[in-house]
Tab-separated table of C-alpha atoms in Angstrom:
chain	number	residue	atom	x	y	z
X	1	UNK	CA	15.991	2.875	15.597
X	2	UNK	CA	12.695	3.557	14.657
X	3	UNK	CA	9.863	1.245	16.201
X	4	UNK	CA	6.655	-0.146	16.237
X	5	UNK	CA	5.611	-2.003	18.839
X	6	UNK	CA	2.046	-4.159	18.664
X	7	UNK	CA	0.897	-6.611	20.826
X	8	UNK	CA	1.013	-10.497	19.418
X	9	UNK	CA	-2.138	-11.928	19.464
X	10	UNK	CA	-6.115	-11.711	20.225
X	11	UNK	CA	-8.439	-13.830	20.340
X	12	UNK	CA	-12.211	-12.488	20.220
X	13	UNK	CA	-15.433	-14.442	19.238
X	14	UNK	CA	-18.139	-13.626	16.644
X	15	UNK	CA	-19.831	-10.313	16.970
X	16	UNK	CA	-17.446	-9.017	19.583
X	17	UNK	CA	-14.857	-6.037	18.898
X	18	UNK	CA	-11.047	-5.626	18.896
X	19	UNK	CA	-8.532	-2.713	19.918
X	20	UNK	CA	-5.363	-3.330	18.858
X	21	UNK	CA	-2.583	-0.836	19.695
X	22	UNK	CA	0.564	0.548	18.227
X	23	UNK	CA	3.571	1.741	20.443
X	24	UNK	CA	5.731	3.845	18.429
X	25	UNK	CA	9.164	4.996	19.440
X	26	UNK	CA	12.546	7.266	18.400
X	27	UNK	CA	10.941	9.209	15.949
X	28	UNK	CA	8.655	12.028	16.466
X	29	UNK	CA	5.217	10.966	16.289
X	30	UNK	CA	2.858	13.762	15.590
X	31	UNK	CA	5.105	13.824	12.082
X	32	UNK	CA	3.242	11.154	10.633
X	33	UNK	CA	0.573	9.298	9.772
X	34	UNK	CA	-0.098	6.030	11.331
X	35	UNK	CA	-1.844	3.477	8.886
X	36	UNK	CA	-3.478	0.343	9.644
X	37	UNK	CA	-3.001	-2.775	7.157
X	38	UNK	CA	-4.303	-6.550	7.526
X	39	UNK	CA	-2.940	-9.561	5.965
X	40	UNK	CA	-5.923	-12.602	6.291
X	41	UNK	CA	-4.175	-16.344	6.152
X	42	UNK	CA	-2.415	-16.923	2.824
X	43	UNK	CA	-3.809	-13.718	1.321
X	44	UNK	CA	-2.364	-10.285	0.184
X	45	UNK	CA	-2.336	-7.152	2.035
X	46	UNK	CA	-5.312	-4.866	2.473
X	47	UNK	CA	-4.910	-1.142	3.746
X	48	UNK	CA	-7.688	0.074	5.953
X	49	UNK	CA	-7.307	3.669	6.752
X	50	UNK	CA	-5.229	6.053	8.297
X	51	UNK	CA	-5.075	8.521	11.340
X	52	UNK	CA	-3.145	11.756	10.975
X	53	UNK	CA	-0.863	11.338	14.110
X	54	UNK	CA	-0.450	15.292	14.587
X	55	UNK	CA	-4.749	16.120	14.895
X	56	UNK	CA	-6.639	12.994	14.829
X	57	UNK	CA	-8.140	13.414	11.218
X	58	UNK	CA	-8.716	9.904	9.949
X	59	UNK	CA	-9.908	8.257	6.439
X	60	UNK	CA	-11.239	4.898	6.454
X	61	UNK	CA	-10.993	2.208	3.698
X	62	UNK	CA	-14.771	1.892	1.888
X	63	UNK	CA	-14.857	-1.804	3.034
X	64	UNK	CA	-13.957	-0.571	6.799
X	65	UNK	CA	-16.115	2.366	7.315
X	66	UNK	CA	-18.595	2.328	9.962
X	67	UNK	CA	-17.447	-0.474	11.839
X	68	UNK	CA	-13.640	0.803	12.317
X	69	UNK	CA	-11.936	3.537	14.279
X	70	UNK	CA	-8.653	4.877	14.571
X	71	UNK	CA	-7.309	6.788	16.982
X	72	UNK	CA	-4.192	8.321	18.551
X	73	UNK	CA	-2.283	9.442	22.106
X	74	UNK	CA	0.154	12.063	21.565
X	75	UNK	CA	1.066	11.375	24.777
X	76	UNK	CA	1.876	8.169	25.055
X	77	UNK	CA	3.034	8.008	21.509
X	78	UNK	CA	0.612	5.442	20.850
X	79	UNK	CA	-2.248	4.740	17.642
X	80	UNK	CA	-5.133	2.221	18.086
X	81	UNK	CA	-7.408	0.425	15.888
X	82	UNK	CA	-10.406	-0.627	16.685
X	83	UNK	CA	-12.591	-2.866	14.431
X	84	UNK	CA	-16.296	-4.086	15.596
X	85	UNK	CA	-18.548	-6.486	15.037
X	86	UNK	CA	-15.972	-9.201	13.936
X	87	UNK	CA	-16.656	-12.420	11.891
X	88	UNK	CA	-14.271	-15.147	10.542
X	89	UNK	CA	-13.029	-12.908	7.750
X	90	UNK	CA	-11.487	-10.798	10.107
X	91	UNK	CA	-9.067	-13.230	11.337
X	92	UNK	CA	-5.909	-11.959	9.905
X	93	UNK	CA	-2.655	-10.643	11.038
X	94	UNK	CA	-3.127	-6.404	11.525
X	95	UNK	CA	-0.109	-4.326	10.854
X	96	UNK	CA	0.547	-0.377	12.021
X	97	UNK	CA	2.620	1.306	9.606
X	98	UNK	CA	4.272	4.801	9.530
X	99	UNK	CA	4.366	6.664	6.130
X	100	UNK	CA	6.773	8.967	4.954
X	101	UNK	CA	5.140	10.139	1.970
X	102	UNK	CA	2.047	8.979	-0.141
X	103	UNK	CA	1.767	5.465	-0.209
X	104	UNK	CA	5.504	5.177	0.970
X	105	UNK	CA	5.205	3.074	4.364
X	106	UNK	CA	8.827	2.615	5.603
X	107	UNK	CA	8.504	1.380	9.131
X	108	UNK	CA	6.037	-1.361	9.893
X	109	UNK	CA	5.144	-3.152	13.258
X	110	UNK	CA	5.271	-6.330	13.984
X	111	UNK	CA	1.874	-7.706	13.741
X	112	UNK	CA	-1.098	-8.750	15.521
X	113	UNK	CA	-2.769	-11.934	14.731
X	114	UNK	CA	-6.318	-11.104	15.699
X	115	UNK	CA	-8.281	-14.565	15.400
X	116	UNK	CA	-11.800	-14.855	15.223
X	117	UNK	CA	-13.518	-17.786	16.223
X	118	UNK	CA	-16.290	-19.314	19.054
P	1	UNK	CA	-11.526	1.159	-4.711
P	2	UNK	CA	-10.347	-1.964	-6.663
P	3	UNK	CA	-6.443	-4.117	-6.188
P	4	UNK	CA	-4.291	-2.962	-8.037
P	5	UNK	CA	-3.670	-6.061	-10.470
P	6	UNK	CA	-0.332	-8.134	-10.597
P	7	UNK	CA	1.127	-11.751	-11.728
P	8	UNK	CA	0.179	-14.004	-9.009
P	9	UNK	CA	3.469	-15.679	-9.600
P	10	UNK	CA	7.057	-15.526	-11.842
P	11	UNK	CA	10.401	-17.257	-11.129
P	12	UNK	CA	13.641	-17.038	-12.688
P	13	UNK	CA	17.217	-18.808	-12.082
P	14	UNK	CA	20.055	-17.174	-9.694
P	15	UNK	CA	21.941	-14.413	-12.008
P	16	UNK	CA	18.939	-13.828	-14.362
P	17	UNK	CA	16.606	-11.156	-14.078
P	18	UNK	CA	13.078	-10.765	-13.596
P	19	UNK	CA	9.923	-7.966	-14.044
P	20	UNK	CA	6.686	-7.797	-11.525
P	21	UNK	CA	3.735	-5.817	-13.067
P	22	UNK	CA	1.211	-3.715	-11.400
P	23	UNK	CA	-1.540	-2.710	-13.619
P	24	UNK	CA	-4.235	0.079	-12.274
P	25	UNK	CA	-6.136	2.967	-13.650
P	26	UNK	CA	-5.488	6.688	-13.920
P	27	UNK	CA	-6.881	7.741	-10.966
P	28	UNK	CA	-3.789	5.694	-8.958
P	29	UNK	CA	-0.744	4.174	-10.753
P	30	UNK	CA	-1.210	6.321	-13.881
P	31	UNK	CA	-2.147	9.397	-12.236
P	32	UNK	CA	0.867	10.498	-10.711
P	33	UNK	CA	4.344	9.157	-8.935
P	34	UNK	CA	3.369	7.570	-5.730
P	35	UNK	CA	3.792	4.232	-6.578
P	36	UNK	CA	5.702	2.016	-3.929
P	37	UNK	CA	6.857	-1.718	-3.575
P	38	UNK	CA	7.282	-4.170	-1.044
P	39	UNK	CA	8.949	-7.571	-0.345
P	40	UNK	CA	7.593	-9.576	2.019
P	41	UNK	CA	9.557	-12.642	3.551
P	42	UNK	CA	7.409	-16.170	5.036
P	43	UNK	CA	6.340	-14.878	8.404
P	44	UNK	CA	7.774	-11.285	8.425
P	45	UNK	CA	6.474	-8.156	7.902
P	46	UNK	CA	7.113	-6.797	4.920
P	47	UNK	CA	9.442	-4.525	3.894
P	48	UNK	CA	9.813	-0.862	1.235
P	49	UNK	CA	12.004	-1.810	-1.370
P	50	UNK	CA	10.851	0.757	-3.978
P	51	UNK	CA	8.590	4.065	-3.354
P	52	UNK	CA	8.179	7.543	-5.451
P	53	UNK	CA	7.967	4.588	-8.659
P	54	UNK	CA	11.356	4.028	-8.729
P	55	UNK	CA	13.319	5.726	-5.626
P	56	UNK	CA	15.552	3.096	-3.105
P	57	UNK	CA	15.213	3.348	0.266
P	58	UNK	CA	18.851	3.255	2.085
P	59	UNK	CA	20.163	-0.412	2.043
P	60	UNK	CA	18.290	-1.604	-0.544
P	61	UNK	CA	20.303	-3.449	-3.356
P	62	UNK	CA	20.308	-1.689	-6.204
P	63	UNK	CA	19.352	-5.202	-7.666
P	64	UNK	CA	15.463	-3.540	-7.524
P	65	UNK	CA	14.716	-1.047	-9.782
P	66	UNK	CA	11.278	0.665	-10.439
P	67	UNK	CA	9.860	2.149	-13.341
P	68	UNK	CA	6.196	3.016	-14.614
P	69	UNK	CA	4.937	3.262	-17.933
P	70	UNK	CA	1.341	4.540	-18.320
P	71	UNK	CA	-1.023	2.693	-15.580
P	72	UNK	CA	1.052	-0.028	-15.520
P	73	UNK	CA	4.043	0.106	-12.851
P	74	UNK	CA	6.932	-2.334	-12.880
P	75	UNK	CA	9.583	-4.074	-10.452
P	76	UNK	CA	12.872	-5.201	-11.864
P	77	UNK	CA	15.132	-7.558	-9.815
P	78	UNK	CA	18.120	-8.134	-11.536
P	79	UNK	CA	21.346	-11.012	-10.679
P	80	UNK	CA	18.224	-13.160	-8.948
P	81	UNK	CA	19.778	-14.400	-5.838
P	82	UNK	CA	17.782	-17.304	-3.663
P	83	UNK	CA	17.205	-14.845	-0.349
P	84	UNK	CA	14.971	-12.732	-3.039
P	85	UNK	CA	12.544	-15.599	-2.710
P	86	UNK	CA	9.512	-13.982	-1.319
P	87	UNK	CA	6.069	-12.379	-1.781
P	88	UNK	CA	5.926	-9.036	-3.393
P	89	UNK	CA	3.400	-6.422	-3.455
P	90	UNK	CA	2.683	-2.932	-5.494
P	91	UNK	CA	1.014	0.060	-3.490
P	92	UNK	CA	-0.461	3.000	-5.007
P	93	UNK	CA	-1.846	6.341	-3.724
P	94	UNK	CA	-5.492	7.719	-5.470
P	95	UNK	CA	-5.125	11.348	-5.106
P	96	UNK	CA	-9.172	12.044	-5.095
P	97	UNK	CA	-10.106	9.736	-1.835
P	98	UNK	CA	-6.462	9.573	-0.316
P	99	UNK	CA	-6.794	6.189	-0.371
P	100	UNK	CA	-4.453	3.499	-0.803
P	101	UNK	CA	-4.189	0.653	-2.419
P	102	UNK	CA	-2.248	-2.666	-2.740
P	103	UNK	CA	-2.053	-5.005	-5.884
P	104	UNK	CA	-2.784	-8.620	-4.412
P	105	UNK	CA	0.871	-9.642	-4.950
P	106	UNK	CA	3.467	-11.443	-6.801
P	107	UNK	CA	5.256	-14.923	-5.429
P	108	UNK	CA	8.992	-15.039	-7.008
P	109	UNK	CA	10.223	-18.417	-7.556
P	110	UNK	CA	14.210	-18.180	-7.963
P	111	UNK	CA	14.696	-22.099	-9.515
């Protein structure tokens, strides 16, 4: 059974910087593209890029760019996100999400809440 | 890049049936098939009900049905039953940036 596997929660204060990571499993990786969606309190979804699991090529969301990266492990079978300079917006729950096809994201992790807050 | 735009809410009664819109422009839900939906459950993550417009994934009820008409794209749940009370959100891919997108969702009501 396919699987995504993210840590549960963070906690990080004003200005600081989160990694949050995304164990995937029973399905081969370097396939796919991993892509990284967040989900604030009581709000909709927002996608914020993508890294191309197989060579690290990546493409960032307009309202993300410059202060997110996203990387992968091929050999640990693991992608990362990494936003910086964090405020209260950013509080929100992030998702990693396989797709299968443009715009077609069929597995999704868990979550992470990330909260933000001093 | 701008949400794609939906009903912020609809409801219907067990057995009826019910249609979500997702309205963008050409350069995403009118410009070409890769229009996807998701339902999305109080506290879950959510889940592909629809992609390709109007494709199922296995072990979805053929209950949902997709369709797309122009840059408007459309859910259909039909025989509402109460455990399709949830959240539900459009996706669309824009072909120029590779971007994605997600309308800012619908919340179904079944009275």
């Amino acid at each position: 059974q396919v699987q995504l596997v993210q840590p549960g929660a963070e906690v990080r204060e004003p200005g600081a910087s989160v990694k949050v990571s995304c164990k995937s499993s029973e399905f081969t990786f370097t396939d796919y593209h991993i892509h990284w969606v967040r989900q604030a309190p009581g709000q909709g979804l927002e996608w914020m890029g993508w890294v191309n699991a197989k060579n690290g090529d990546t493409n960032y969301a307009q309202n993300f760019r410059g202060r997110v990266t996203m990387t992968r492990d091929t050999s640990i079978n693991t992608a990362d996100m990494e936003l910086a300079r964090l405020t209260s917006d950013d509080t929100a729950v992030y998702y990693c999400v396989r797709s299968s096809g443009w715009s077609k994201f069929d597995y999704w992790g868990q979550g992470s809440l990330v909260t933000v807050s001093s | 890049q701008s949400a794609l735009t939906q009903p912020a809410s609809v409801s219907g009664s067990p057995g009826q049936s019910i249609t979500i819109s997702c309205t963008g422009t050409s350069s995403d839900v009118g410009g070409h098939n890769y229009v996807s939906w998701y339902q999305q459950h109080p506290g879950k993550a959510p889940k592909l009900i629809i992609y390709g417009v109007s494709n199922r994934p296995s072990g979805v009820s053929n209950r949902f049905s997709g369709s797309k008409s122009g840059n408007t794209a459309s859910l259909t749940i039909s025989g509402l039953q109460a455990e399709d009370e949830a959240d539900y959100y459009c996706s669309a891919y824009t072909i120029s940036s590779a971007f994605d997108v997600f309308g800012g969702g619908t919340k179904l009501t079944v009275l």
